[in-house]
Tab-separated table of C-alpha atoms and ligand atoms in Angstrom:
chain	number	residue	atom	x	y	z
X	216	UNK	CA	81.145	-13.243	-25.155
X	217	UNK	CA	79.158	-11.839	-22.027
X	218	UNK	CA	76.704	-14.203	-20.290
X	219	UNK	CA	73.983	-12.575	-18.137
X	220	UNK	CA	73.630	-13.526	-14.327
X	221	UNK	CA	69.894	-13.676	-14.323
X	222	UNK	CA	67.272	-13.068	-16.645
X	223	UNK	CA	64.086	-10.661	-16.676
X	224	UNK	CA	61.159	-12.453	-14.260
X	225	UNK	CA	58.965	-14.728	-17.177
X	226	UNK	CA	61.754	-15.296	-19.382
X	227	UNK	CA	61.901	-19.189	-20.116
X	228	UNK	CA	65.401	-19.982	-18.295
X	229	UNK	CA	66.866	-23.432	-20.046
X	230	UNK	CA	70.098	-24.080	-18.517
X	231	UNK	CA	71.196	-25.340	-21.900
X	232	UNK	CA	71.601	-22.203	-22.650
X	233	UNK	CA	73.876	-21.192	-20.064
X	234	UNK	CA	77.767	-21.901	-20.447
X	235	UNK	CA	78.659	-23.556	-16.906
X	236	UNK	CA	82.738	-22.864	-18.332
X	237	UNK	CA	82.093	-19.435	-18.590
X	238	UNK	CA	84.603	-16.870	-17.023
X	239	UNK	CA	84.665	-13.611	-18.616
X	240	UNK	CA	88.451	-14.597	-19.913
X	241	UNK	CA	89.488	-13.740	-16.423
X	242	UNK	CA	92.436	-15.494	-15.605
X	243	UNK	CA	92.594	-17.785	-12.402
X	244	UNK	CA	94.887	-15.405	-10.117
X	245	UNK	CA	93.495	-12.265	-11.093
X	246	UNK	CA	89.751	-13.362	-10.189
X	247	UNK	CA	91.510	-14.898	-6.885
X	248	UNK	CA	92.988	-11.585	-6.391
X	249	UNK	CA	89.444	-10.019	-6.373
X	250	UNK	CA	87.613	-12.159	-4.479
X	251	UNK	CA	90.435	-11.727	-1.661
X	252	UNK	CA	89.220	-7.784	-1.706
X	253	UNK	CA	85.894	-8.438	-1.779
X	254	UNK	CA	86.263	-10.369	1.966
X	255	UNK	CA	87.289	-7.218	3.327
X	256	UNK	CA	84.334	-5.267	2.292
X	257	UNK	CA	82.302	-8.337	2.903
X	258	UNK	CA	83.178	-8.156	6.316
X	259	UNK	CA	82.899	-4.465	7.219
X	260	UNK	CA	79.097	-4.478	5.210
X	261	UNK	CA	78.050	-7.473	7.354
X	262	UNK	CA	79.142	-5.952	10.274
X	263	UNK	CA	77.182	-2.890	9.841
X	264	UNK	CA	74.063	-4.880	9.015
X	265	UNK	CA	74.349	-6.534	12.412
X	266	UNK	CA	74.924	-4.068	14.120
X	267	UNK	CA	72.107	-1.638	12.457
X	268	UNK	CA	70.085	-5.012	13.550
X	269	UNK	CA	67.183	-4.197	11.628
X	270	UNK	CA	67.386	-6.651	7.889
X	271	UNK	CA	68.408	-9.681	7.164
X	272	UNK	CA	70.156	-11.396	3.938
X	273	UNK	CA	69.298	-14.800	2.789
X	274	UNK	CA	71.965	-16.919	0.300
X	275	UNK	CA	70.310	-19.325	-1.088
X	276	UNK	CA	72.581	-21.790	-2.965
X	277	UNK	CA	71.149	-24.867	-5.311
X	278	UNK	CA	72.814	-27.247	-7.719
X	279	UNK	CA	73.519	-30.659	-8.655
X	280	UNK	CA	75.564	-33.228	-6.361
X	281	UNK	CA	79.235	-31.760	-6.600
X	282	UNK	CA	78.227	-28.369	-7.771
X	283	UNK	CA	80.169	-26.550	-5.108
X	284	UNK	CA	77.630	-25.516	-2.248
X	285	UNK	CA	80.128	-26.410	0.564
X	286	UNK	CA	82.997	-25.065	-1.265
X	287	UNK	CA	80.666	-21.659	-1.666
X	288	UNK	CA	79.802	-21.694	1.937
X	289	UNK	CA	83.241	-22.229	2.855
X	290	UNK	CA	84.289	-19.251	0.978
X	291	UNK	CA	81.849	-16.890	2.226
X	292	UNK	CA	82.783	-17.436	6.026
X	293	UNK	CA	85.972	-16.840	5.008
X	294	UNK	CA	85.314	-13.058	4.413
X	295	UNK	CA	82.196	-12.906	7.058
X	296	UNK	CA	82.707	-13.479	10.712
X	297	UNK	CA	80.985	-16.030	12.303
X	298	UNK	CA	79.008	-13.833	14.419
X	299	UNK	CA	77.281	-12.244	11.322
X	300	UNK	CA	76.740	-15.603	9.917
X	301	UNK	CA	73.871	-18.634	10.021
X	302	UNK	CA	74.631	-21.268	7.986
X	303	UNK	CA	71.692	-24.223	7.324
X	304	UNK	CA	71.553	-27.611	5.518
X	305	UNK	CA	68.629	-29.032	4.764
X	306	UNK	CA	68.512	-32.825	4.367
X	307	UNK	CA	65.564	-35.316	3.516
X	308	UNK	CA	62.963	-33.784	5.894
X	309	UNK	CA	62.535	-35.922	9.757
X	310	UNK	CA	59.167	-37.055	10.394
X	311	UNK	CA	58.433	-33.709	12.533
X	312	UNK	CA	59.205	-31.957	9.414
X	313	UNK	CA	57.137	-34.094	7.409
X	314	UNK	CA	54.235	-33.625	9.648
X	315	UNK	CA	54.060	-30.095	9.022
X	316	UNK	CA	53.753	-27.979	5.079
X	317	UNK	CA	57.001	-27.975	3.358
X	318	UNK	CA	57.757	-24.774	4.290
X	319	UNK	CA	57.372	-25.006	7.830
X	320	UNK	CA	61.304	-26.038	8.358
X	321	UNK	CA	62.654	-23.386	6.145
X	322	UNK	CA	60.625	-20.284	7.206
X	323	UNK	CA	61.718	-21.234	10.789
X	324	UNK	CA	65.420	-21.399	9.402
X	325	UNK	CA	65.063	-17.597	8.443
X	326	UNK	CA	68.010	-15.284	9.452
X	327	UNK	CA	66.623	-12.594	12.119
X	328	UNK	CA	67.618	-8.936	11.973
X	329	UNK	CA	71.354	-8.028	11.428
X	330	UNK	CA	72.111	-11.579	10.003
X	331	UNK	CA	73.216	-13.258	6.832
X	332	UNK	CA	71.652	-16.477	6.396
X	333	UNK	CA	73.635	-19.180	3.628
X	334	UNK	CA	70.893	-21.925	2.901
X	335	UNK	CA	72.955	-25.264	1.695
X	336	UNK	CA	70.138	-26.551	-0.229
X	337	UNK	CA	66.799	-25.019	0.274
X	338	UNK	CA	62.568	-25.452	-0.220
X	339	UNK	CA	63.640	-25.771	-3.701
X	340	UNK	CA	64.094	-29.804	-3.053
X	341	UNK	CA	60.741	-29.858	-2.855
X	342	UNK	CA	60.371	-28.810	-6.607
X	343	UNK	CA	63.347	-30.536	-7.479
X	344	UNK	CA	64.388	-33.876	-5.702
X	345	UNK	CA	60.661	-34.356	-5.115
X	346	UNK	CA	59.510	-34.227	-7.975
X	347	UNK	CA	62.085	-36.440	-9.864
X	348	UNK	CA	61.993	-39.049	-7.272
X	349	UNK	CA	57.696	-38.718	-7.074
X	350	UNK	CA	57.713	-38.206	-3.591
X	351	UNK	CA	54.668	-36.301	-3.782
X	352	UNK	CA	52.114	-36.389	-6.988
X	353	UNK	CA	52.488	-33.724	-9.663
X	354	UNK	CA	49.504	-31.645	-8.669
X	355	UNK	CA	51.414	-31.129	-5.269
X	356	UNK	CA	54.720	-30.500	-6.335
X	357	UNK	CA	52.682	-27.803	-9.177
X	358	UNK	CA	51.657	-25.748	-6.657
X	359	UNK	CA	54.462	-25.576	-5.091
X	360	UNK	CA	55.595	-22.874	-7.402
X	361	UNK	CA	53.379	-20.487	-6.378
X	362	UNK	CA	53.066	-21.113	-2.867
X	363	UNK	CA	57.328	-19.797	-2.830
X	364	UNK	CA	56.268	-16.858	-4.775
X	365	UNK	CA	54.401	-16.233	-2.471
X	366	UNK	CA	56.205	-17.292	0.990
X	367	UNK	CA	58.725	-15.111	-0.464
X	368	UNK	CA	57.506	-12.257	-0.856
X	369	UNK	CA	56.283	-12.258	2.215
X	370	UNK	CA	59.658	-12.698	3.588
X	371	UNK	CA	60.979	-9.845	1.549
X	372	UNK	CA	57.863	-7.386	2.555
X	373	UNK	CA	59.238	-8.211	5.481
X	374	UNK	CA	62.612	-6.539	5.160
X	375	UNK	CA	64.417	-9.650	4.212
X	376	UNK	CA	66.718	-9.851	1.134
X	377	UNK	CA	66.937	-13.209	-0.820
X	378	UNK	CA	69.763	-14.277	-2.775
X	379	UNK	CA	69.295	-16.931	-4.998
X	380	UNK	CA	72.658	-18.662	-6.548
X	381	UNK	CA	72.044	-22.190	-9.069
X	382	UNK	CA	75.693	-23.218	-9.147
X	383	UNK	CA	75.707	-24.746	-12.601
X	384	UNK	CA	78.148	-26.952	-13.145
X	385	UNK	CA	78.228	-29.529	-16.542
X	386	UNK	CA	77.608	-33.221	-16.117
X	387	UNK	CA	81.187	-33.839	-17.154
X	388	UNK	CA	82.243	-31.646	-14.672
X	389	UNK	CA	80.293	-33.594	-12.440
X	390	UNK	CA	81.268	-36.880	-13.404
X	391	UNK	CA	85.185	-35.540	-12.432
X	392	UNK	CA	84.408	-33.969	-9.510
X	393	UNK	CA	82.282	-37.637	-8.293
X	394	UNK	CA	85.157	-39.244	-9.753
X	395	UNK	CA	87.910	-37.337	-7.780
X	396	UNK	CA	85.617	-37.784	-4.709
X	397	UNK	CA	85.303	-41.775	-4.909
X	398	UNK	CA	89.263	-42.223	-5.272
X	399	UNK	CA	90.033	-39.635	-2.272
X	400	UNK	CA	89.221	-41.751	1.149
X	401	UNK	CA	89.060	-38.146	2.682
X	402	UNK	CA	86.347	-37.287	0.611
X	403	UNK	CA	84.408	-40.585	-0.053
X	404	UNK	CA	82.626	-40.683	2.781
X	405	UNK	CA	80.399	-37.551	1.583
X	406	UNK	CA	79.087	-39.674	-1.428
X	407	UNK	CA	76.368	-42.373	-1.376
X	408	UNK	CA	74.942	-44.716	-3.577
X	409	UNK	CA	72.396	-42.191	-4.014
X	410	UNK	CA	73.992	-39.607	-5.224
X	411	UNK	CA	75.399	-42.167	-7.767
X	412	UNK	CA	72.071	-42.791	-8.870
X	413	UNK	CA	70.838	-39.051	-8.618
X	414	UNK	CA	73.475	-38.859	-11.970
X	415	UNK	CA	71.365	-41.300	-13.837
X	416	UNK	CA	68.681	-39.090	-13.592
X	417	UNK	CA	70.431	-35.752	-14.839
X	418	UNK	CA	68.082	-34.883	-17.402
X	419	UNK	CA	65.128	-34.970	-15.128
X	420	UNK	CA	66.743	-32.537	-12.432
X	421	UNK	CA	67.932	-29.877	-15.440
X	422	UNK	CA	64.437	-30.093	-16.877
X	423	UNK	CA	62.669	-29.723	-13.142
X	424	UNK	CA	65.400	-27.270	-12.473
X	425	UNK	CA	64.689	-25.500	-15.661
X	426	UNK	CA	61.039	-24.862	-14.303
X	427	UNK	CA	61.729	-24.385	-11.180
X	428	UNK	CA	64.280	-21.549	-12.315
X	429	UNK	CA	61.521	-20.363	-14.742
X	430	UNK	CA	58.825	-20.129	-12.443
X	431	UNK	CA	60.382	-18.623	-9.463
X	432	UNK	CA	62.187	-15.665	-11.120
X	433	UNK	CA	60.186	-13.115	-9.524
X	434	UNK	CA	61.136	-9.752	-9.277
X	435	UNK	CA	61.246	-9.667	-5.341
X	436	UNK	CA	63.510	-13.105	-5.340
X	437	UNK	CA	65.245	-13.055	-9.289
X	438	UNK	CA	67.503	-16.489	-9.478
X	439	UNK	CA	71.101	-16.366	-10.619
X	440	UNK	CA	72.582	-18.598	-12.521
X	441	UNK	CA	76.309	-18.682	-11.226
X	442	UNK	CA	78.758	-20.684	-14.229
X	443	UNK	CA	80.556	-22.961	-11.553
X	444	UNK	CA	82.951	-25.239	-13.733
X	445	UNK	CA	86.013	-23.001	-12.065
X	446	UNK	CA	85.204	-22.989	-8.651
X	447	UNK	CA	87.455	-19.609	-8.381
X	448	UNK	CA	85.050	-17.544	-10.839
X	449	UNK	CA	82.312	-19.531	-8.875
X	450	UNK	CA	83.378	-17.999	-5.614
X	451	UNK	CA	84.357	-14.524	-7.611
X	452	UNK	CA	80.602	-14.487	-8.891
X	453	UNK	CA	78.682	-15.011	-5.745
X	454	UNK	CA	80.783	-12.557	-3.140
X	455	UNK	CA	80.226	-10.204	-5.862
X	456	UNK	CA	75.967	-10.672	-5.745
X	457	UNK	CA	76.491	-10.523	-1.905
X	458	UNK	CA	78.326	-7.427	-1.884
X	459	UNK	CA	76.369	-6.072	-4.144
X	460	UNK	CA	73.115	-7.463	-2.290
X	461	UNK	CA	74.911	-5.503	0.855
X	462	UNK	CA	75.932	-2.192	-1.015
X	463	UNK	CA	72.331	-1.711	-1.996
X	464	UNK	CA	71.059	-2.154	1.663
X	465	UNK	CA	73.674	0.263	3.206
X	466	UNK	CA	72.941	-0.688	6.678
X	467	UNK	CA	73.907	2.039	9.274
X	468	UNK	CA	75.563	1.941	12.149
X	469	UNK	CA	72.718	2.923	15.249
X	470	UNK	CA	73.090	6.835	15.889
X	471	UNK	CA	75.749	7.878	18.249
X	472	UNK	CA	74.986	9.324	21.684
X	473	UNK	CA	77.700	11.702	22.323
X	474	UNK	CA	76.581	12.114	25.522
X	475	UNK	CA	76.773	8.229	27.045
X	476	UNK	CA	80.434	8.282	27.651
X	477	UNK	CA	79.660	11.079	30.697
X	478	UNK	CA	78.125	8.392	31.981
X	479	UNK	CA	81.423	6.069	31.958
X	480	UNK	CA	82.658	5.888	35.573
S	680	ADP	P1	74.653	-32.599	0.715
S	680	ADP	O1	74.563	-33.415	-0.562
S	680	ADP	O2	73.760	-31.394	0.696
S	680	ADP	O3	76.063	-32.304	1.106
S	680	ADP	P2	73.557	-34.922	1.918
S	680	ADP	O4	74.476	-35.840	1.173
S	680	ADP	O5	73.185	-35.276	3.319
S	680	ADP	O6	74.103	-33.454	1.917
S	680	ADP	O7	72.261	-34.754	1.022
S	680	ADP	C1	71.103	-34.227	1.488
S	680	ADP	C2	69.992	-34.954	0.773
S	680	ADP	O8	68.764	-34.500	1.283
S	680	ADP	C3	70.007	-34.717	-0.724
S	680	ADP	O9	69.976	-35.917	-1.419
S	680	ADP	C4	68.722	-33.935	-0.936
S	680	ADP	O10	68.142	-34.162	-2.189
S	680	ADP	C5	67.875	-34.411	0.207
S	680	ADP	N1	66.804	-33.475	0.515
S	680	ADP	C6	66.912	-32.189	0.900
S	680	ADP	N2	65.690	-31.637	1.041
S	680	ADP	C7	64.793	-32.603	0.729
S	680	ADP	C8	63.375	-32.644	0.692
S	680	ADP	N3	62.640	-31.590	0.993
S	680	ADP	N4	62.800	-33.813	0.372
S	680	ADP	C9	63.537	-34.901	0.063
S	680	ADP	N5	64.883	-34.927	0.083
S	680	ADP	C10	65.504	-33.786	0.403
């Protein structure tokens, strides 16, 4: 059975609905196979963009604790060389951060021309995490929603492409992944308490993702809902949207100047 990517801007998105095991019966090698080729024409499209130096591409990737955001980012600078490349965390906001509106951090984050910007994490905390831990009151965090529309369409009048990837995972898929985490003392150290207790809280971050995912779905930024239980169709599924995303741009290389190299000494 096919499973869309993304649904029409106003549709009510439930990630219920969504099947985070979903794979189009690929098999594991096969999708491997595929997203080997699609490095090489990642690398030649993000190559032209930088040098055409005129747009930018924005990834923006969101999910649950263990959904796969560094494994994502990890796979992505595999195809795209560095030089092409800004990748940005965003943790709980500093106090100069906080001092300024929520967007202040990420707008500054914003890949310039010729660059592909991966966002681990995004101003989408401040609909998600901030809301289900009430760091701000409801009527602030209820704005928010329009307030990105709108900050991002300005960014995308502006020449800028934004992808937006949820990495959907299950909570039992979760509750592996933590699992496989706390007994590896290589790969402890990345949880905390906190993220413990985010787990508790599950239903509250699918329902304020739900909105989120439902509100923002704007024809200018459309969200994505990437089924990340196999973290190869998870990888397979987002260097497709970012070739894709590339493809349709079709950044040129500058015109050539036959007439420089007489100048060549
Ligand atoms: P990650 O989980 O992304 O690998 P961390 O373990 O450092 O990295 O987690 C970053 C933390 O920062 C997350 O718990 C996230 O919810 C939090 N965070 C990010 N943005 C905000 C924000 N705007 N307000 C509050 N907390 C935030």
């Amino acid at each position: 059975m096919a499973q869309p990517l993304c649904l029409p801007p106003g549709s009510d998105i439930r990630l219920a609905d969504f099947d985070a095991d979903f794979h189009e019966g690929l098999d594991k090698e096969a999708g491997k196979t595929e997203t080997r080729r699609l490095w090489e024409e990642l690398d030649d499209l993000a190559y032209r963009l930088y040098a055409e130096a005129r747009r930018a591409v924005v990834v923006v990737l969101q999910g649950i604790d263990a959904a796969g955001k560094d494994g994502t980012i990890r796979m992505l600078a595999r195809g795209i060389s560095p030089q092409c490349l800004d990748v940005v965390s965003f943790k709980a906001p500093s106090q100069l951060e906080l001092a300024h509106d929520f967007l202040w951090r990420v707008h500054k984050s914003m890949p310039g021309h010729g660059r592909i910007g991966i966002f681990n994490r995004s101003h989408y905390e401040d609909v998600i995490v901030v809301r289900v831990r009430k760091l701000v009151s409801e009527p602030v965090w209820r704005s928010r929603y329009d307030q990105i529309n709108a900050f991002e369409k300005l960014l995308t009048d502006g020449g800028l492409t934004i992808v937006k990837c949820f990495l959907h995972i299950s909570k039992d898929e979760q509750r592996e992944r933590l699992e496989e985490r706390l007994r590896d003392p290589h790969k402890q150290w990345k949880l905390g308490p906190a993220d413990l207790d985010d787990r508790r809280h599950w239903d509250s971050f699918e329902q304020a993702y739900d909105d989120a995912l439902t509100k923002c779905n704007t024809e200018h930024a459309p969200w994505h809902i990437v089924p990340a239980n196999r973290k190869w169709y998870r990888d397979l599924v987002v260097a497709r949207l970012v070739r894709q995303t590339l493809e349709r741009l079709d950044p040129r290389f500058p015109p050539y100047d036959p007439t420089l190299i007489t100048s060549l000494e």
